[in-house]
């Protein structure tokens, strides 16, 4: 076991995600979406999870950010186990994690400009509204998008631009 000082930023040990499925006639059973997944992600590293449709990739991601509660195993961030967080502690934890959804066409509200969508997240994080425009431009540049993208709507972006 690692200590908080030596821990990888993200450690997943024995992650399991099972779903109870109830049949119309018959006993309920469990479907194993994820069964005993373990990995470490160190600072500066990137991890890609590949597999067939239905192999559990999204279930792993949802369990990491606690949108789906793991059936077993642990998820630790910077040495702190986060698997059973609730309330404000869970909310603070989720601010440190981000999912990139598979379908970039469903990820953004079609009625909001890019600036409005990013501004909504900035407001949740407590950034004063007067600072939103500059921060939106900074964030767009960080993901290699021009500042002009801020005024566009999702239908005016390519799939790759939507994901970024």
mmCIF file with all atom_site columns, C-alpha atoms in Angstrom:
data_model
loop_
_atom_site.group_PDB
_atom_site.id
_atom_site.type_symbol
_atom_site.label_atom_id
_atom_site.label_alt_id
_atom_site.label_comp_id
_atom_site.label_asym_id
_atom_site.label_entity_id
_atom_site.label_seq_id
_atom_site.pdbx_PDB_ins_code
_atom_site.Cartn_x
_atom_site.Cartn_y
_atom_site.Cartn_z
_atom_site.occupancy
_atom_site.B_iso_or_equiv
_atom_site.pdbx_formal_charge
_atom_site.auth_seq_id
_atom_site.auth_comp_id
_atom_site.auth_asym_id
_atom_site.auth_atom_id
_atom_site.pdbx_PDB_model_num
ATOM 1   C CA . UNK A 1 1   ? 0.000   0.000   0.000   1.00 0.00 ? 1   UNK A CA 1
ATOM 2   C CA . UNK A 1 2   ? 1.253   3.456   -0.808  1.00 0.00 ? 2   UNK A CA 1
ATOM 3   C CA . UNK A 1 3   ? 1.178   6.492   1.428   1.00 0.00 ? 3   UNK A CA 1
ATOM 4   C CA . UNK A 1 4   ? -0.395  9.790   0.316   1.00 0.00 ? 4   UNK A CA 1
ATOM 5   C CA . UNK A 1 5   ? 3.114   11.195  -0.293  1.00 0.00 ? 5   UNK A CA 1
ATOM 6   C CA . UNK A 1 6   ? 4.120   8.369   -2.662  1.00 0.00 ? 6   UNK A CA 1
ATOM 7   C CA . UNK A 1 7   ? 0.741   7.491   -4.140  1.00 0.00 ? 7   UNK A CA 1
ATOM 8   C CA . UNK A 1 8   ? -0.035  7.709   -7.832  1.00 0.00 ? 8   UNK A CA 1
ATOM 9   C CA . UNK A 1 9   ? -2.634  10.419  -8.430  1.00 0.00 ? 9   UNK A CA 1
ATOM 10  C CA . UNK A 1 10  ? -5.168  7.739   -9.445  1.00 0.00 ? 10  UNK A CA 1
ATOM 11  C CA . UNK A 1 11  ? -5.143  4.143   -8.222  1.00 0.00 ? 11  UNK A CA 1
ATOM 12  C CA . UNK A 1 12  ? -7.829  1.604   -9.017  1.00 0.00 ? 12  UNK A CA 1
ATOM 13  C CA . UNK A 1 13  ? -7.673  -1.775  -7.276  1.00 0.00 ? 13  UNK A CA 1
ATOM 14  C CA . UNK A 1 14  ? -10.012 -4.692  -7.968  1.00 0.00 ? 14  UNK A CA 1
ATOM 15  C CA . UNK A 1 15  ? -12.798 -2.505  -9.359  1.00 0.00 ? 15  UNK A CA 1
ATOM 16  C CA . UNK A 1 16  ? -16.089 -4.341  -9.842  1.00 0.00 ? 16  UNK A CA 1
ATOM 17  C CA . UNK A 1 17  ? -19.357 -3.007  -11.213 1.00 0.00 ? 17  UNK A CA 1
ATOM 18  C CA . UNK A 1 18  ? -22.283 -5.409  -11.234 1.00 0.00 ? 18  UNK A CA 1
ATOM 19  C CA . UNK A 1 19  ? -25.833 -4.559  -12.214 1.00 0.00 ? 19  UNK A CA 1
ATOM 20  C CA . UNK A 1 20  ? -28.886 -6.355  -10.803 1.00 0.00 ? 20  UNK A CA 1
ATOM 21  C CA . UNK A 1 21  ? -31.281 -7.284  -13.567 1.00 0.00 ? 21  UNK A CA 1
ATOM 22  C CA . UNK A 1 22  ? -34.761 -8.376  -12.696 1.00 0.00 ? 22  UNK A CA 1
ATOM 23  C CA . UNK A 1 23  ? -36.589 -10.528 -15.205 1.00 0.00 ? 23  UNK A CA 1
ATOM 24  C CA . UNK A 1 24  ? -40.331 -10.311 -15.723 1.00 0.00 ? 24  UNK A CA 1
ATOM 25  C CA . UNK A 1 25  ? -40.694 -13.954 -14.741 1.00 0.00 ? 25  UNK A CA 1
ATOM 26  C CA . UNK A 1 26  ? -37.837 -15.402 -12.792 1.00 0.00 ? 26  UNK A CA 1
ATOM 27  C CA . UNK A 1 27  ? -35.211 -14.532 -10.265 1.00 0.00 ? 27  UNK A CA 1
ATOM 28  C CA . UNK A 1 28  ? -33.061 -11.425 -10.411 1.00 0.00 ? 28  UNK A CA 1
ATOM 29  C CA . UNK A 1 29  ? -29.483 -11.925 -11.502 1.00 0.00 ? 29  UNK A CA 1
ATOM 30  C CA . UNK A 1 30  ? -26.280 -9.889  -11.659 1.00 0.00 ? 30  UNK A CA 1
ATOM 31  C CA . UNK A 1 31  ? -24.521 -8.828  -14.818 1.00 0.00 ? 31  UNK A CA 1
ATOM 32  C CA . UNK A 1 32  ? -20.794 -8.258  -14.427 1.00 0.00 ? 32  UNK A CA 1
ATOM 33  C CA . UNK A 1 33  ? -20.041 -5.064  -16.354 1.00 0.00 ? 33  UNK A CA 1
ATOM 34  C CA . UNK A 1 34  ? -16.570 -4.725  -14.784 1.00 0.00 ? 34  UNK A CA 1
ATOM 35  C CA . UNK A 1 35  ? -14.832 -7.505  -12.883 1.00 0.00 ? 35  UNK A CA 1
ATOM 36  C CA . UNK A 1 36  ? -11.503 -6.983  -11.106 1.00 0.00 ? 36  UNK A CA 1
ATOM 37  C CA . UNK A 1 37  ? -9.960  -4.026  -12.983 1.00 0.00 ? 37  UNK A CA 1
ATOM 38  C CA . UNK A 1 38  ? -6.779  -2.525  -11.526 1.00 0.00 ? 38  UNK A CA 1
ATOM 39  C CA . UNK A 1 39  ? -4.456  0.214   -12.764 1.00 0.00 ? 39  UNK A CA 1
ATOM 40  C CA . UNK A 1 40  ? -2.412  3.243   -11.695 1.00 0.00 ? 40  UNK A CA 1
ATOM 41  C CA . UNK A 1 41  ? -2.265  6.556   -13.465 1.00 0.00 ? 41  UNK A CA 1
ATOM 42  C CA . UNK A 1 42  ? 0.707   8.717   -12.545 1.00 0.00 ? 42  UNK A CA 1
ATOM 43  C CA . UNK A 1 43  ? 0.972   12.465  -12.960 1.00 0.00 ? 43  UNK A CA 1
ATOM 44  C CA . UNK A 1 44  ? 1.365   13.418  -16.625 1.00 0.00 ? 44  UNK A CA 1
ATOM 45  C CA . UNK A 1 45  ? 0.218   10.027  -17.903 1.00 0.00 ? 45  UNK A CA 1
ATOM 46  C CA . UNK A 1 46  ? -2.778  9.403   -20.128 1.00 0.00 ? 46  UNK A CA 1
ATOM 47  C CA . UNK A 1 47  ? -4.789  6.196   -20.089 1.00 0.00 ? 47  UNK A CA 1
ATOM 48  C CA . UNK A 1 48  ? -6.980  4.941   -22.897 1.00 0.00 ? 48  UNK A CA 1
ATOM 49  C CA . UNK A 1 49  ? -9.429  2.099   -22.362 1.00 0.00 ? 49  UNK A CA 1
ATOM 50  C CA . UNK A 1 50  ? -10.335 0.161   -25.486 1.00 0.00 ? 50  UNK A CA 1
ATOM 51  C CA . UNK A 1 51  ? -12.722 -2.708  -25.994 1.00 0.00 ? 51  UNK A CA 1
ATOM 52  C CA . UNK A 1 52  ? -15.781 -3.965  -27.741 1.00 0.00 ? 52  UNK A CA 1
ATOM 53  C CA . UNK A 1 53  ? -19.168 -2.384  -27.294 1.00 0.00 ? 53  UNK A CA 1
ATOM 54  C CA . UNK A 1 54  ? -20.542 -3.548  -23.953 1.00 0.00 ? 54  UNK A CA 1
ATOM 55  C CA . UNK A 1 55  ? -17.142 -4.508  -22.542 1.00 0.00 ? 55  UNK A CA 1
ATOM 56  C CA . UNK A 1 56  ? -17.405 -2.125  -19.565 1.00 0.00 ? 56  UNK A CA 1
ATOM 57  C CA . UNK A 1 57  ? -15.385 0.937   -20.663 1.00 0.00 ? 57  UNK A CA 1
ATOM 58  C CA . UNK A 1 58  ? -18.103 3.420   -19.731 1.00 0.00 ? 58  UNK A CA 1
ATOM 59  C CA . UNK A 1 59  ? -18.862 1.527   -16.527 1.00 0.00 ? 59  UNK A CA 1
ATOM 60  C CA . UNK A 1 60  ? -15.215 1.914   -15.462 1.00 0.00 ? 60  UNK A CA 1
ATOM 61  C CA . UNK A 1 61  ? -15.330 5.656   -16.202 1.00 0.00 ? 61  UNK A CA 1
ATOM 62  C CA . UNK A 1 62  ? -18.650 6.140   -14.410 1.00 0.00 ? 62  UNK A CA 1
ATOM 63  C CA . UNK A 1 63  ? -17.333 4.240   -11.370 1.00 0.00 ? 63  UNK A CA 1
ATOM 64  C CA . UNK A 1 64  ? -14.184 6.415   -11.284 1.00 0.00 ? 64  UNK A CA 1
ATOM 65  C CA . UNK A 1 65  ? -16.245 9.601   -10.920 1.00 0.00 ? 65  UNK A CA 1
ATOM 66  C CA . UNK A 1 66  ? -18.764 7.816   -8.676  1.00 0.00 ? 66  UNK A CA 1
ATOM 67  C CA . UNK A 1 67  ? -21.729 8.261   -11.036 1.00 0.00 ? 67  UNK A CA 1
ATOM 68  C CA . UNK A 1 68  ? -22.120 4.500   -10.677 1.00 0.00 ? 68  UNK A CA 1
ATOM 69  C CA . UNK A 1 69  ? -21.212 3.069   -7.286  1.00 0.00 ? 69  UNK A CA 1
ATOM 70  C CA . UNK A 1 70  ? -18.694 0.226   -7.580  1.00 0.00 ? 70  UNK A CA 1
ATOM 71  C CA . UNK A 1 71  ? -19.815 -3.177  -6.343  1.00 0.00 ? 71  UNK A CA 1
ATOM 72  C CA . UNK A 1 72  ? -16.306 -3.828  -5.082  1.00 0.00 ? 72  UNK A CA 1
ATOM 73  C CA . UNK A 1 73  ? -12.733 -2.605  -5.147  1.00 0.00 ? 73  UNK A CA 1
ATOM 74  C CA . UNK A 1 74  ? -11.346 0.827   -4.408  1.00 0.00 ? 74  UNK A CA 1
ATOM 75  C CA . UNK A 1 75  ? -10.664 4.056   -6.244  1.00 0.00 ? 75  UNK A CA 1
ATOM 76  C CA . UNK A 1 76  ? -8.057  6.334   -4.668  1.00 0.00 ? 76  UNK A CA 1
ATOM 77  C CA . UNK A 1 77  ? -7.142  9.853   -5.693  1.00 0.00 ? 77  UNK A CA 1
ATOM 78  C CA . UNK A 1 78  ? -3.840  11.208  -4.357  1.00 0.00 ? 78  UNK A CA 1
ATOM 79  C CA . UNK A 1 79  ? -3.763  8.436   -1.762  1.00 0.00 ? 79  UNK A CA 1
ATOM 80  C CA . UNK A 1 80  ? -7.281  9.057   -0.419  1.00 0.00 ? 80  UNK A CA 1
ATOM 81  C CA . UNK A 1 81  ? -9.929  6.390   -0.976  1.00 0.00 ? 81  UNK A CA 1
ATOM 82  C CA . UNK A 1 82  ? -12.897 8.052   -2.674  1.00 0.00 ? 82  UNK A CA 1
ATOM 83  C CA . UNK A 1 83  ? -15.087 5.027   -3.325  1.00 0.00 ? 83  UNK A CA 1
ATOM 84  C CA . UNK A 1 84  ? -17.680 5.805   -0.653  1.00 0.00 ? 84  UNK A CA 1
ATOM 85  C CA . UNK A 1 85  ? -17.795 9.608   -0.604  1.00 0.00 ? 85  UNK A CA 1
ATOM 86  C CA . UNK A 1 86  ? -21.159 11.313  -0.126  1.00 0.00 ? 86  UNK A CA 1
ATOM 87  C CA . UNK A 1 87  ? -22.611 14.815  -0.008  1.00 0.00 ? 87  UNK A CA 1
ATOM 88  C CA . UNK A 1 88  ? -20.242 17.792  -0.124  1.00 0.00 ? 88  UNK A CA 1
ATOM 89  C CA . UNK A 1 89  ? -17.149 15.575  -0.078  1.00 0.00 ? 89  UNK A CA 1
ATOM 90  C CA . UNK A 1 90  ? -18.382 13.791  -3.214  1.00 0.00 ? 90  UNK A CA 1
ATOM 91  C CA . UNK A 1 91  ? -19.167 17.122  -4.871  1.00 0.00 ? 91  UNK A CA 1
ATOM 92  C CA . UNK A 1 92  ? -15.640 18.434  -4.146  1.00 0.00 ? 92  UNK A CA 1
ATOM 93  C CA . UNK A 1 93  ? -14.135 15.193  -5.461  1.00 0.00 ? 93  UNK A CA 1
ATOM 94  C CA . UNK A 1 94  ? -16.073 15.378  -8.740  1.00 0.00 ? 94  UNK A CA 1
ATOM 95  C CA . UNK A 1 95  ? -14.647 18.848  -9.393  1.00 0.00 ? 95  UNK A CA 1
ATOM 96  C CA . UNK A 1 96  ? -11.238 17.148  -9.729  1.00 0.00 ? 96  UNK A CA 1
ATOM 97  C CA . UNK A 1 97  ? -12.425 14.542  -12.252 1.00 0.00 ? 97  UNK A CA 1
ATOM 98  C CA . UNK A 1 98  ? -13.778 14.865  -15.782 1.00 0.00 ? 98  UNK A CA 1
ATOM 99  C CA . UNK A 1 99  ? -15.359 12.436  -18.210 1.00 0.00 ? 99  UNK A CA 1
ATOM 100 C CA . UNK A 1 100 ? -15.107 12.826  -21.962 1.00 0.00 ? 100 UNK A CA 1
ATOM 101 C CA . UNK A 1 101 ? -18.275 11.296  -23.309 1.00 0.00 ? 101 UNK A CA 1
ATOM 102 C CA . UNK A 1 102 ? -18.118 8.938   -26.271 1.00 0.00 ? 102 UNK A CA 1
ATOM 103 C CA . UNK A 1 103 ? -20.652 10.809  -28.381 1.00 0.00 ? 103 UNK A CA 1
ATOM 104 C CA . UNK A 1 104 ? -19.578 14.429  -28.924 1.00 0.00 ? 104 UNK A CA 1
ATOM 105 C CA . UNK A 1 105 ? -22.981 15.212  -30.461 1.00 0.00 ? 105 UNK A CA 1
ATOM 106 C CA . UNK A 1 106 ? -24.787 14.536  -27.183 1.00 0.00 ? 106 UNK A CA 1
ATOM 107 C CA . UNK A 1 107 ? -22.277 16.221  -24.875 1.00 0.00 ? 107 UNK A CA 1
ATOM 108 C CA . UNK A 1 108 ? -23.256 19.858  -25.401 1.00 0.00 ? 108 UNK A CA 1
ATOM 109 C CA . UNK A 1 109 ? -26.556 21.717  -25.114 1.00 0.00 ? 109 UNK A CA 1
ATOM 110 C CA . UNK A 1 110 ? -27.448 22.745  -28.696 1.00 0.00 ? 110 UNK A CA 1
ATOM 111 C CA . UNK A 1 111 ? -29.076 25.973  -27.408 1.00 0.00 ? 111 UNK A CA 1
ATOM 112 C CA . UNK A 1 112 ? -25.914 27.219  -25.702 1.00 0.00 ? 112 UNK A CA 1
ATOM 113 C CA . UNK A 1 113 ? -22.841 28.723  -27.320 1.00 0.00 ? 113 UNK A CA 1
ATOM 114 C CA . UNK A 1 114 ? -19.476 27.248  -26.376 1.00 0.00 ? 114 UNK A CA 1
ATOM 115 C CA . UNK A 1 115 ? -18.862 30.331  -24.233 1.00 0.00 ? 115 UNK A CA 1
ATOM 116 C CA . UNK A 1 116 ? -22.159 29.866  -22.379 1.00 0.00 ? 116 UNK A CA 1
ATOM 117 C CA . UNK A 1 117 ? -21.512 26.144  -21.794 1.00 0.00 ? 117 UNK A CA 1
ATOM 118 C CA . UNK A 1 118 ? -18.021 26.714  -20.434 1.00 0.00 ? 118 UNK A CA 1
ATOM 119 C CA . UNK A 1 119 ? -19.238 29.759  -18.492 1.00 0.00 ? 119 UNK A CA 1
ATOM 120 C CA . UNK A 1 120 ? -21.823 27.588  -16.732 1.00 0.00 ? 120 UNK A CA 1
ATOM 121 C CA . UNK A 1 121 ? -19.054 25.303  -15.458 1.00 0.00 ? 121 UNK A CA 1
ATOM 122 C CA . UNK A 1 122 ? -16.955 28.303  -14.425 1.00 0.00 ? 122 UNK A CA 1
ATOM 123 C CA . UNK A 1 123 ? -19.878 29.699  -12.435 1.00 0.00 ? 123 UNK A CA 1
ATOM 124 C CA . UNK A 1 124 ? -20.297 26.371  -10.620 1.00 0.00 ? 124 UNK A CA 1
ATOM 125 C CA . UNK A 1 125 ? -16.620 26.552  -9.696  1.00 0.00 ? 125 UNK A CA 1
ATOM 126 C CA . UNK A 1 126 ? -17.164 30.047  -8.267  1.00 0.00 ? 126 UNK A CA 1
ATOM 127 C CA . UNK A 1 127 ? -15.295 32.131  -10.845 1.00 0.00 ? 127 UNK A CA 1
ATOM 128 C CA . UNK A 1 128 ? -16.700 35.692  -10.994 1.00 0.00 ? 128 UNK A CA 1
ATOM 129 C CA . UNK A 1 129 ? -18.722 36.360  -14.153 1.00 0.00 ? 129 UNK A CA 1
ATOM 130 C CA . UNK A 1 130 ? -16.417 39.262  -15.088 1.00 0.00 ? 130 UNK A CA 1
ATOM 131 C CA . UNK A 1 131 ? -13.568 36.747  -15.497 1.00 0.00 ? 131 UNK A CA 1
ATOM 132 C CA . UNK A 1 132 ? -15.479 34.222  -17.628 1.00 0.00 ? 132 UNK A CA 1
ATOM 133 C CA . UNK A 1 133 ? -14.633 35.575  -21.104 1.00 0.00 ? 133 UNK A CA 1
ATOM 134 C CA . UNK A 1 134 ? -10.872 35.568  -20.490 1.00 0.00 ? 134 UNK A CA 1
ATOM 135 C CA . UNK A 1 135 ? -10.976 32.125  -18.904 1.00 0.00 ? 135 UNK A CA 1
ATOM 136 C CA . UNK A 1 136 ? -13.053 30.708  -21.784 1.00 0.00 ? 136 UNK A CA 1
ATOM 137 C CA . UNK A 1 137 ? -10.412 31.935  -24.270 1.00 0.00 ? 137 UNK A CA 1
ATOM 138 C CA . UNK A 1 138 ? -7.602  30.509  -22.108 1.00 0.00 ? 138 UNK A CA 1
ATOM 139 C CA . UNK A 1 139 ? -9.319  27.122  -21.912 1.00 0.00 ? 139 UNK A CA 1
ATOM 140 C CA . UNK A 1 140 ? -10.037 27.017  -25.642 1.00 0.00 ? 140 UNK A CA 1
ATOM 141 C CA . UNK A 1 141 ? -6.395  27.801  -26.411 1.00 0.00 ? 141 UNK A CA 1
ATOM 142 C CA . UNK A 1 142 ? -5.313  25.087  -23.990 1.00 0.00 ? 142 UNK A CA 1
ATOM 143 C CA . UNK A 1 143 ? -7.129  22.482  -26.110 1.00 0.00 ? 143 UNK A CA 1
ATOM 144 C CA . UNK A 1 144 ? -5.853  24.017  -29.363 1.00 0.00 ? 144 UNK A CA 1
ATOM 145 C CA . UNK A 1 145 ? -9.069  25.755  -30.405 1.00 0.00 ? 145 UNK A CA 1
ATOM 146 C CA . UNK A 1 146 ? -9.173  29.380  -31.586 1.00 0.00 ? 146 UNK A CA 1
ATOM 147 C CA . UNK A 1 147 ? -10.923 31.997  -29.453 1.00 0.00 ? 147 UNK A CA 1
ATOM 148 C CA . UNK A 1 148 ? -13.531 32.439  -32.224 1.00 0.00 ? 148 UNK A CA 1
ATOM 149 C CA . UNK A 1 149 ? -14.988 29.034  -31.285 1.00 0.00 ? 149 UNK A CA 1
ATOM 150 C CA . UNK A 1 150 ? -16.409 30.637  -28.109 1.00 0.00 ? 150 UNK A CA 1
ATOM 151 C CA . UNK A 1 151 ? -19.282 32.229  -30.042 1.00 0.00 ? 151 UNK A CA 1
ATOM 152 C CA . UNK A 1 152 ? -20.195 29.096  -31.999 1.00 0.00 ? 152 UNK A CA 1
ATOM 153 C CA . UNK A 1 153 ? -22.907 26.562  -31.229 1.00 0.00 ? 153 UNK A CA 1
ATOM 154 C CA . UNK A 1 154 ? -22.402 22.775  -31.138 1.00 0.00 ? 154 UNK A CA 1
ATOM 155 C CA . UNK A 1 155 ? -23.876 22.272  -34.622 1.00 0.00 ? 155 UNK A CA 1
ATOM 156 C CA . UNK A 1 156 ? -21.152 24.585  -35.969 1.00 0.00 ? 156 UNK A CA 1
ATOM 157 C CA . UNK A 1 157 ? -18.306 22.422  -34.633 1.00 0.00 ? 157 UNK A CA 1
ATOM 158 C CA . UNK A 1 158 ? -16.673 19.217  -35.862 1.00 0.00 ? 158 UNK A CA 1
ATOM 159 C CA . UNK A 1 159 ? -16.864 16.086  -33.722 1.00 0.00 ? 159 UNK A CA 1
ATOM 160 C CA . UNK A 1 160 ? -13.256 16.537  -32.547 1.00 0.00 ? 160 UNK A CA 1
ATOM 161 C CA . UNK A 1 161 ? -13.904 20.164  -31.623 1.00 0.00 ? 161 UNK A CA 1
ATOM 162 C CA . UNK A 1 162 ? -16.963 19.128  -29.612 1.00 0.00 ? 162 UNK A CA 1
ATOM 163 C CA . UNK A 1 163 ? -14.985 16.572  -27.638 1.00 0.00 ? 163 UNK A CA 1
ATOM 164 C CA . UNK A 1 164 ? -12.242 19.038  -26.793 1.00 0.00 ? 164 UNK A CA 1
#
